[in-house]
Short mmCIF file of C-alpha atoms in Angstrom, two decimals:
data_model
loop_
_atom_site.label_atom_id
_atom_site.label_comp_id
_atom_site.label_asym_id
_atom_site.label_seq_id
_atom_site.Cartn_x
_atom_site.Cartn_y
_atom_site.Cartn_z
CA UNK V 596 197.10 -23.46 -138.26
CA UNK V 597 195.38 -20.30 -139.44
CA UNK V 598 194.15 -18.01 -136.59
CA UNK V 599 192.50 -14.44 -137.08
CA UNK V 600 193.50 -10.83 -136.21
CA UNK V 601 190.48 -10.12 -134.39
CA UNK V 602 191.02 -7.05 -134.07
CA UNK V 603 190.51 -6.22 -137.30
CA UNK V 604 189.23 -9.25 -138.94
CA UNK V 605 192.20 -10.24 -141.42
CA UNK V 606 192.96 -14.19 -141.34
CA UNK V 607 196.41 -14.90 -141.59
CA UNK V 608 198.87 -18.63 -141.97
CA UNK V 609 200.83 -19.96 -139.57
CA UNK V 610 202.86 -22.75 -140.83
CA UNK V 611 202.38 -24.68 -137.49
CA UNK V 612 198.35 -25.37 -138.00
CA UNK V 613 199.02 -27.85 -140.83
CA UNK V 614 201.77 -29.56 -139.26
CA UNK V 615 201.08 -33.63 -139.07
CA UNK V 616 200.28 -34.81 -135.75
CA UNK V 617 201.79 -38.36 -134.59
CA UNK V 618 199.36 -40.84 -133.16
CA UNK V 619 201.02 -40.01 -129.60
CA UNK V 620 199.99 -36.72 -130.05
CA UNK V 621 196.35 -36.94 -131.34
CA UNK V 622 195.82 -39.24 -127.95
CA UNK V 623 197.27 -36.89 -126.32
CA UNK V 624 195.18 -34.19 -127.65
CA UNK V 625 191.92 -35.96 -127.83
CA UNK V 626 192.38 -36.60 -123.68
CA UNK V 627 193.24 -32.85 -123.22
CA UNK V 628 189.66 -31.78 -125.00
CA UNK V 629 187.60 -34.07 -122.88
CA UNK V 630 188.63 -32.32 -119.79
CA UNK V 631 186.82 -29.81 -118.17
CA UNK V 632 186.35 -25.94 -119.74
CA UNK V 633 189.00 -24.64 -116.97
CA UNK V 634 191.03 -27.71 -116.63
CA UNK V 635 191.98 -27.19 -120.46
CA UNK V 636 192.45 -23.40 -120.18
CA UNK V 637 195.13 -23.85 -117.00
CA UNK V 638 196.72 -26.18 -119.57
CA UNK V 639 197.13 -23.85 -121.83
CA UNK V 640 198.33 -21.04 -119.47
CA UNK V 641 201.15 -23.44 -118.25
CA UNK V 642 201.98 -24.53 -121.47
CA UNK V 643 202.60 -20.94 -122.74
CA UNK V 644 202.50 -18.43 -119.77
CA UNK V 645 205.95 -16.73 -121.21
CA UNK V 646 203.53 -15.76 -124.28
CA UNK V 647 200.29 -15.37 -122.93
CA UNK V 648 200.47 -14.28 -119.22
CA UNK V 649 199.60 -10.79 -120.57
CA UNK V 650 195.89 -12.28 -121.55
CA UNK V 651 195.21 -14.37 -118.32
CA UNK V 652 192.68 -12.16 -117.52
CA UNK V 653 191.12 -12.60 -120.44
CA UNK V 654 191.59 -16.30 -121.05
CA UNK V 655 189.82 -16.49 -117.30
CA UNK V 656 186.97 -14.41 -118.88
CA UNK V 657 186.56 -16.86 -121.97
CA UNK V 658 186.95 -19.68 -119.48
CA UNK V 659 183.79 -18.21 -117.49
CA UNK V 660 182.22 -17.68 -121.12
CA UNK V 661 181.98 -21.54 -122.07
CA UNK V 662 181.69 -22.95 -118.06
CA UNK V 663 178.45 -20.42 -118.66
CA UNK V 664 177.26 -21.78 -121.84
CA UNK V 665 177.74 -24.95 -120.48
CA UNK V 666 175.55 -24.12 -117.48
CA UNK V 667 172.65 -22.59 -120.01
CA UNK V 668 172.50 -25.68 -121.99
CA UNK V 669 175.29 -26.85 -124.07
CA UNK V 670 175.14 -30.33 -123.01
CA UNK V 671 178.91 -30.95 -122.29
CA UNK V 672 181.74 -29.19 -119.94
CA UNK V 673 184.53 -29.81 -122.15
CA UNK V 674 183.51 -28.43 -126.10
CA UNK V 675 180.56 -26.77 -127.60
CA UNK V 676 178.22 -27.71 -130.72
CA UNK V 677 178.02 -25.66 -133.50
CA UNK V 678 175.39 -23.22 -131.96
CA UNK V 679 177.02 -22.41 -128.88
CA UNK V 680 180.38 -22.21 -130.59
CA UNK V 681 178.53 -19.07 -132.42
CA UNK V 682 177.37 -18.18 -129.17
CA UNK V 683 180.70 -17.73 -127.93
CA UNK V 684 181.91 -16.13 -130.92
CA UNK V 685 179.47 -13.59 -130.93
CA UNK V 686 179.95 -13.15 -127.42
CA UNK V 687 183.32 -12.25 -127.38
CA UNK V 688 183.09 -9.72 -130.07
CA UNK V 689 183.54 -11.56 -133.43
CA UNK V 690 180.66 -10.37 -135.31
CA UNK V 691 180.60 -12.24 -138.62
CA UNK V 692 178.18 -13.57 -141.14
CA UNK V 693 176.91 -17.22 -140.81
CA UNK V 694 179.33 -18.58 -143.43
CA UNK V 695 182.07 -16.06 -141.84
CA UNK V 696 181.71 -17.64 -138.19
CA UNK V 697 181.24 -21.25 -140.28
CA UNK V 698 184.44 -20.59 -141.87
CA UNK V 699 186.18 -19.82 -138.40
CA UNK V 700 184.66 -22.78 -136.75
CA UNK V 701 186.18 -25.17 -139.51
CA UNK V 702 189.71 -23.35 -138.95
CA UNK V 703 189.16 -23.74 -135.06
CA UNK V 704 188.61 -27.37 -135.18
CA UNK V 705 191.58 -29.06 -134.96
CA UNK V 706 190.30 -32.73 -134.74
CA UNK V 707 187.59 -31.63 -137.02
CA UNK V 708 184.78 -33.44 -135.19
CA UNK V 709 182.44 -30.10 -135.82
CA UNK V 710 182.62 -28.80 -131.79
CA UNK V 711 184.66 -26.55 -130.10
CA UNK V 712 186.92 -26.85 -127.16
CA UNK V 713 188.18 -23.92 -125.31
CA UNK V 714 191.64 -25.50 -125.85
CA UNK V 715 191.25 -24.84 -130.10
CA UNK V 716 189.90 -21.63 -129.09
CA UNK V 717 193.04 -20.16 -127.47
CA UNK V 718 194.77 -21.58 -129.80
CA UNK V 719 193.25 -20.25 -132.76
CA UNK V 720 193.42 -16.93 -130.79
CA UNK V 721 197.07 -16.36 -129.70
CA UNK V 722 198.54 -18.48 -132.68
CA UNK V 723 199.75 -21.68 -130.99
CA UNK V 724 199.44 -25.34 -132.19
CA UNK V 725 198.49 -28.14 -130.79
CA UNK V 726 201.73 -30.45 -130.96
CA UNK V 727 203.77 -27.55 -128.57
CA UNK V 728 200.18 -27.64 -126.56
CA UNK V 729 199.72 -31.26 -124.89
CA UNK V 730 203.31 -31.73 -125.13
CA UNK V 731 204.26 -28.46 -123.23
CA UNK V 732 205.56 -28.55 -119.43
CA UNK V 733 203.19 -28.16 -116.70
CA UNK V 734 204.98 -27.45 -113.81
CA UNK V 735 206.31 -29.97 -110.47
CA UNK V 736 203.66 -32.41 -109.42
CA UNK V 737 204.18 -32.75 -106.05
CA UNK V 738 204.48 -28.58 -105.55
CA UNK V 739 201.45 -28.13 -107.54
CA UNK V 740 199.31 -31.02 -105.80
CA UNK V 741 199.94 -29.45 -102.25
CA UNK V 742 199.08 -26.10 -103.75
CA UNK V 743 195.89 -27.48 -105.30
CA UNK V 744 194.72 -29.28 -102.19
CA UNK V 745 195.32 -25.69 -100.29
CA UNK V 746 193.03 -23.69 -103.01
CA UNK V 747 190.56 -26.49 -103.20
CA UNK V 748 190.38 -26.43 -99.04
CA UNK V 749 190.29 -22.41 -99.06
CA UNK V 750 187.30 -22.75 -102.04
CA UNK V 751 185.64 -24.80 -100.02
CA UNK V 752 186.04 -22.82 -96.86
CA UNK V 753 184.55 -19.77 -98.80
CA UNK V 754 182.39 -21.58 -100.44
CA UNK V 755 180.58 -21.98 -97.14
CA UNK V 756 180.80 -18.94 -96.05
CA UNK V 757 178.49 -18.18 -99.15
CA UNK V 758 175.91 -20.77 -97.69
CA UNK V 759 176.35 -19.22 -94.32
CA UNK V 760 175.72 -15.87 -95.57
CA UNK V 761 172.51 -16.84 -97.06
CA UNK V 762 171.43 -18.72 -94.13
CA UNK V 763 172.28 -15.78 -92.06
CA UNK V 764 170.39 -13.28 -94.68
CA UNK V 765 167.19 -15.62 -94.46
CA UNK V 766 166.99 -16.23 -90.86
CA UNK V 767 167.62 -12.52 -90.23
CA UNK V 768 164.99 -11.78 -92.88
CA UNK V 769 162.98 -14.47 -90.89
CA UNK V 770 163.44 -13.15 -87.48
CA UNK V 771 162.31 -9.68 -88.38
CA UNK V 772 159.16 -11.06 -89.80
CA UNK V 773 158.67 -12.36 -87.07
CA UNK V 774 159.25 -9.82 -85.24
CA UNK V 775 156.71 -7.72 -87.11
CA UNK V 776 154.18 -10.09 -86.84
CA UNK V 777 154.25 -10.55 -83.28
CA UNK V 778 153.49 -6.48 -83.32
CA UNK V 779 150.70 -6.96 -84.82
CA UNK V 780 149.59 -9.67 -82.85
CA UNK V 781 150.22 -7.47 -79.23
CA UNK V 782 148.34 -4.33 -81.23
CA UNK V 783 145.44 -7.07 -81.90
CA UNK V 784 145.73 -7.83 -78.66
CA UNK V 785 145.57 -4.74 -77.08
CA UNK V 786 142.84 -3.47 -79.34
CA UNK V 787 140.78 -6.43 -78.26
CA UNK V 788 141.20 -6.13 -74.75
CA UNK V 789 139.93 -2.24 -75.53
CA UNK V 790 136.67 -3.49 -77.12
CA UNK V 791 136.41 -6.47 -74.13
CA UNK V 792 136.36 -3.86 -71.44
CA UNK V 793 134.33 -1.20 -73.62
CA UNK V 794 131.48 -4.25 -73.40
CA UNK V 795 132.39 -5.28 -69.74
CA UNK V 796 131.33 -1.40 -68.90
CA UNK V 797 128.88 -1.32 -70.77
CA UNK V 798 127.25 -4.52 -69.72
CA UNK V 799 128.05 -2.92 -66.07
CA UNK V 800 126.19 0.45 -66.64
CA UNK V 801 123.52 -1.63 -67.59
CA UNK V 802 122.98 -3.72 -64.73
CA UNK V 803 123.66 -0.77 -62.52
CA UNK V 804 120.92 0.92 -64.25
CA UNK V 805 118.24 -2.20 -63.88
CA UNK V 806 119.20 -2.70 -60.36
CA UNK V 807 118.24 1.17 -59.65
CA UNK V 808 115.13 0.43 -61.49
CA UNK V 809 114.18 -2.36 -60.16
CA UNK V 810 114.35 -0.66 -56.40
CA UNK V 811 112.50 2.49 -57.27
CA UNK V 812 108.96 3.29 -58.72
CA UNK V 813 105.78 1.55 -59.60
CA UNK V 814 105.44 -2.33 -58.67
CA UNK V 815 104.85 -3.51 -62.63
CA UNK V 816 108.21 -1.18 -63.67
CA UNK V 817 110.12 -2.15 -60.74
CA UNK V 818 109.21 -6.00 -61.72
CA UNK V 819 110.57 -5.74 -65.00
CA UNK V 820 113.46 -3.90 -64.50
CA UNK V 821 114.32 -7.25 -61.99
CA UNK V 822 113.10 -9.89 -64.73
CA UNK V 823 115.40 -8.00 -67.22
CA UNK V 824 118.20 -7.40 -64.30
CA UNK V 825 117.82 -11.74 -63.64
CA UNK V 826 118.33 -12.57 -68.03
CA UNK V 827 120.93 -10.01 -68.02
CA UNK V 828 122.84 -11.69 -64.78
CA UNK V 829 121.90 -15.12 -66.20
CA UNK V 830 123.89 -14.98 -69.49
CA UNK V 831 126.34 -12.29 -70.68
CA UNK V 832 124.84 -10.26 -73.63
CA UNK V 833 126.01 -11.51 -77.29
CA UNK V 834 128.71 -8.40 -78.01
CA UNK V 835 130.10 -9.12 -74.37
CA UNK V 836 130.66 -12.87 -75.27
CA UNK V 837 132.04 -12.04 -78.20
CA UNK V 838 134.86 -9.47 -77.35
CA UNK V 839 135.79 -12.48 -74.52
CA UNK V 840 136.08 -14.82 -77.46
CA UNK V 841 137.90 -12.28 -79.22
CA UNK V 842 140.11 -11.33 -77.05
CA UNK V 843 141.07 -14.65 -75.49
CA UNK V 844 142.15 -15.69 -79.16
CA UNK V 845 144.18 -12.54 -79.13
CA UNK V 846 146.00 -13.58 -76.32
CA UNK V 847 146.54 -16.75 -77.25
CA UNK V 848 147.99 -15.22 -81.07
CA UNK V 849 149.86 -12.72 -79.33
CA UNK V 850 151.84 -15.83 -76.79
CA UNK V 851 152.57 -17.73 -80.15
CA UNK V 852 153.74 -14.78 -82.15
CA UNK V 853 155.88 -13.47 -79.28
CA UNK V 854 157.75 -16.68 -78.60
CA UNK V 855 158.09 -17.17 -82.46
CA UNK V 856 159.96 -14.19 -82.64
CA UNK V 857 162.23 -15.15 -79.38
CA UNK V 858 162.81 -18.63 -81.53
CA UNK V 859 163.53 -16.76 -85.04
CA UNK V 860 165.78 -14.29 -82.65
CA UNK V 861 167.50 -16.82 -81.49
CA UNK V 862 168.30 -18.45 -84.71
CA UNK V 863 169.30 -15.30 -86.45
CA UNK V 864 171.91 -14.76 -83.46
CA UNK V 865 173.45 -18.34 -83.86
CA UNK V 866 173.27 -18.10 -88.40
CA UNK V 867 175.22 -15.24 -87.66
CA UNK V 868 178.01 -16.51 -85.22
CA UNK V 869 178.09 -19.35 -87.31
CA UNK V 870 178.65 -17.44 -90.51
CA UNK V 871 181.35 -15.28 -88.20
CA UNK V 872 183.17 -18.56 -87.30
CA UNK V 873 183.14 -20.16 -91.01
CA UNK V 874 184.92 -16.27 -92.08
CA UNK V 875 187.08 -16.52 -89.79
CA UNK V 876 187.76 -20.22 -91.05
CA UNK V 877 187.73 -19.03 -94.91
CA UNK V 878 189.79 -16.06 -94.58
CA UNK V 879 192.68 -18.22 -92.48
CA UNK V 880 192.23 -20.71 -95.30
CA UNK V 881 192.61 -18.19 -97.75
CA UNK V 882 195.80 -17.02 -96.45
CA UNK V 883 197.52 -20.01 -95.83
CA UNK V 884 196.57 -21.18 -99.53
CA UNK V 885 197.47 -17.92 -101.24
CA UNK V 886 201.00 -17.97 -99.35
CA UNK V 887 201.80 -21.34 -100.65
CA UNK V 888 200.49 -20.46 -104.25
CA UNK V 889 202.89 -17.38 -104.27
CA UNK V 890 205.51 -19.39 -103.33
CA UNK V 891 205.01 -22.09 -106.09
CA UNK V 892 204.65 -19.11 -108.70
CA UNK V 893 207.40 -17.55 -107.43
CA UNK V 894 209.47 -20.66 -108.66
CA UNK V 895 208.27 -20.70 -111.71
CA UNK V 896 206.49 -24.27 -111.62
CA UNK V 897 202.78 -24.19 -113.39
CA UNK V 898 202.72 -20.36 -113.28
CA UNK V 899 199.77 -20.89 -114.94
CA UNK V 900 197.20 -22.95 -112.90
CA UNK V 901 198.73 -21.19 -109.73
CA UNK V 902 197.47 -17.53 -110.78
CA UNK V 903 194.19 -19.11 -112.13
CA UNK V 904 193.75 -20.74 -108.82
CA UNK V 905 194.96 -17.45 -107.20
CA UNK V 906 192.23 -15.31 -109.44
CA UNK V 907 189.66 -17.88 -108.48
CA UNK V 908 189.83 -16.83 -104.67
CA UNK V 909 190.44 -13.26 -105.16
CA UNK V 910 186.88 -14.16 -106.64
CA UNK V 911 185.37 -15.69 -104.39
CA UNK V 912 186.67 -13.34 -101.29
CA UNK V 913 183.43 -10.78 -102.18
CA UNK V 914 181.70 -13.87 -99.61
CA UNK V 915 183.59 -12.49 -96.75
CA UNK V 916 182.91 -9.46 -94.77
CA UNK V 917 184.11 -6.27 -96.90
CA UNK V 918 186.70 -5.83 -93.87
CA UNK V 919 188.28 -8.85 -94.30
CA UNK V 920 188.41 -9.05 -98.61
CA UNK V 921 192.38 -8.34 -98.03
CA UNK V 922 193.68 -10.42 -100.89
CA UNK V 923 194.89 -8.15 -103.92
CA UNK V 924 194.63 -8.80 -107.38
CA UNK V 925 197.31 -11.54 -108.61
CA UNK V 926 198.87 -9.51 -111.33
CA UNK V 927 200.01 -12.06 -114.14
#
């Protein structure tokens, strides 16, 4: 098994790369690399957490490396093809030529079926083979089931709190758009009902003034000032009919924007109790699973998927209200 010095390049032989693997072990290994990017690097942390517990930060950080190439277009959530494998590489720091990182592919492909799993990575990486790999312990069953269905209920919990949060962000968001727009519909509103009675006195001041006339002077001024006071009464003038229109639709824009915003109110209140309650829900979740996963490290049984589960939630905690993101780092 050769694996490389990154630090400074130099590719050096360990003995245990070329050793012969029995047909029990090549099944064994060829169902390891077909499960999922994270599923294969908890393996590996069990396997050897006496070695590498010092790196689980950084395996975790590799882990979210490939789960992200996978995301971007790899095409698979257990290996990578030759271009994302040089992806990676370059990713993580190994700058090398094309027949360099060709070269370092062929060394980190174990069943040599030109991909990359993130299981022949670490191993390639912090010089372990693959016969002490899918053969190593991984911890009590029954402990480590009841602490997996305890981080897989507290992931979920948070995991809607994220939803909740977003709901809350967008009906908030919603409600004070709302909110302005039913300003602007009152200021419409009241700037119509300015220009309505603006016309109403005008139209006023103008029958006032025909009535005078039509009381006072000659016969033929007096008479038209009356046939002019009669069209006048007889239909409101066309500025006066429009500011009714006007304003009338005003009111009626101002009534629906004003109850919109009681509605969007109103939802923005219950988005955010409900995003209170699920918090409340995740962070009790939380607790309870990161008391139990303590416990199980604490003994010693599958060290290694119990602090990747624990540096998963410490993760996902940022959903929950900065007050209650209690949960500490899991040192190693």
């Amino acid at each position: 098994f050769l694996f490389s010095n990154l630090k400074f390049g130099v590719v050096e032989r360990n003995p245990t790369r070329t050793m012969a693997l029995s047909d029990d072990v090549k099944q064994q290994w060829k169902d390891l690399v077909a499960r999922p990017h994270r599923d294969q690097a908890i393996f590996f942390l069990n396997g050897f957490w006496g070695v590498v517990k010092g790196n689980a930060e950084q395996i975790w950080e590799y882990t979210l490396k490939f789960e992200e190439l996978a995301k971007s277009g790899s095409g698979s959530d257990h290996d990578l093809d030759e271009f994302f494998s040089h992806k990676f590489l370059e990713d993580v720091g190994e700058v090398k030529t094309v027949l360099q990182l060709r070269a370092t592919l062929s060394e980190l492909d174990v069943d040599k079926n030109k991909r990359m799993a993130i299981s022949e990575y670490l191993l390639f990486k912090y010089g372990q083979n693959a016969k002490d790999l899918v053969t190593s312990p991984q911890g009590d069953s029954d402990e480590l089931a009841k602490a997996q269905a305890l981080y897989e209920e507290a992931s979920a919990a948070l995991d809607d709190v994220m939803k909740k949060l977003e709901a809350s962000k967008k009906a908030a968001a919603d409600a004070k758009a709302a909110e302005a727009a039913a300003a602007a519909a009152a200021e419409e509103a009241k700037r119509s009902l300015a220009e309505l009675q603006k016309q109403e006195e005008a139209y006023k001041n103008k029958c006032d003034t025909l009535r005078k006339k039509s009381e006072e002077g000659g016969v033929v001024s007096r008479n038209k000032a009356k046939n002019e006071l009669e069209q006048l009464l007889a239909e409101d003038p066309l500025p006066l009919r429009q500011a009714k229109i006007t304003q009338e639709a005003a009111v009626r824009k101002n009534e629906k924007a004003r109850k919109a915003a009681e509605e969007a109110r109103i939802a923005a209140e219950a988005a955010a109790a409900a995003l209170e309650e699920s918090a409340k829900a995740a962070e009790a979740a939380r607790d309870e699973a990161v008391a139990y996963l303590n416990k199980v490290k604490n003994s010693g049984a599958g060290a290694g998927k119990v602090w990747f589960n624990l540096r998963a939630l410490y993760e996902k905690q940022q959903y929950l209200p900065k007050a209650k993101q209690t949960m500490s780092y899991p040192d190693p």
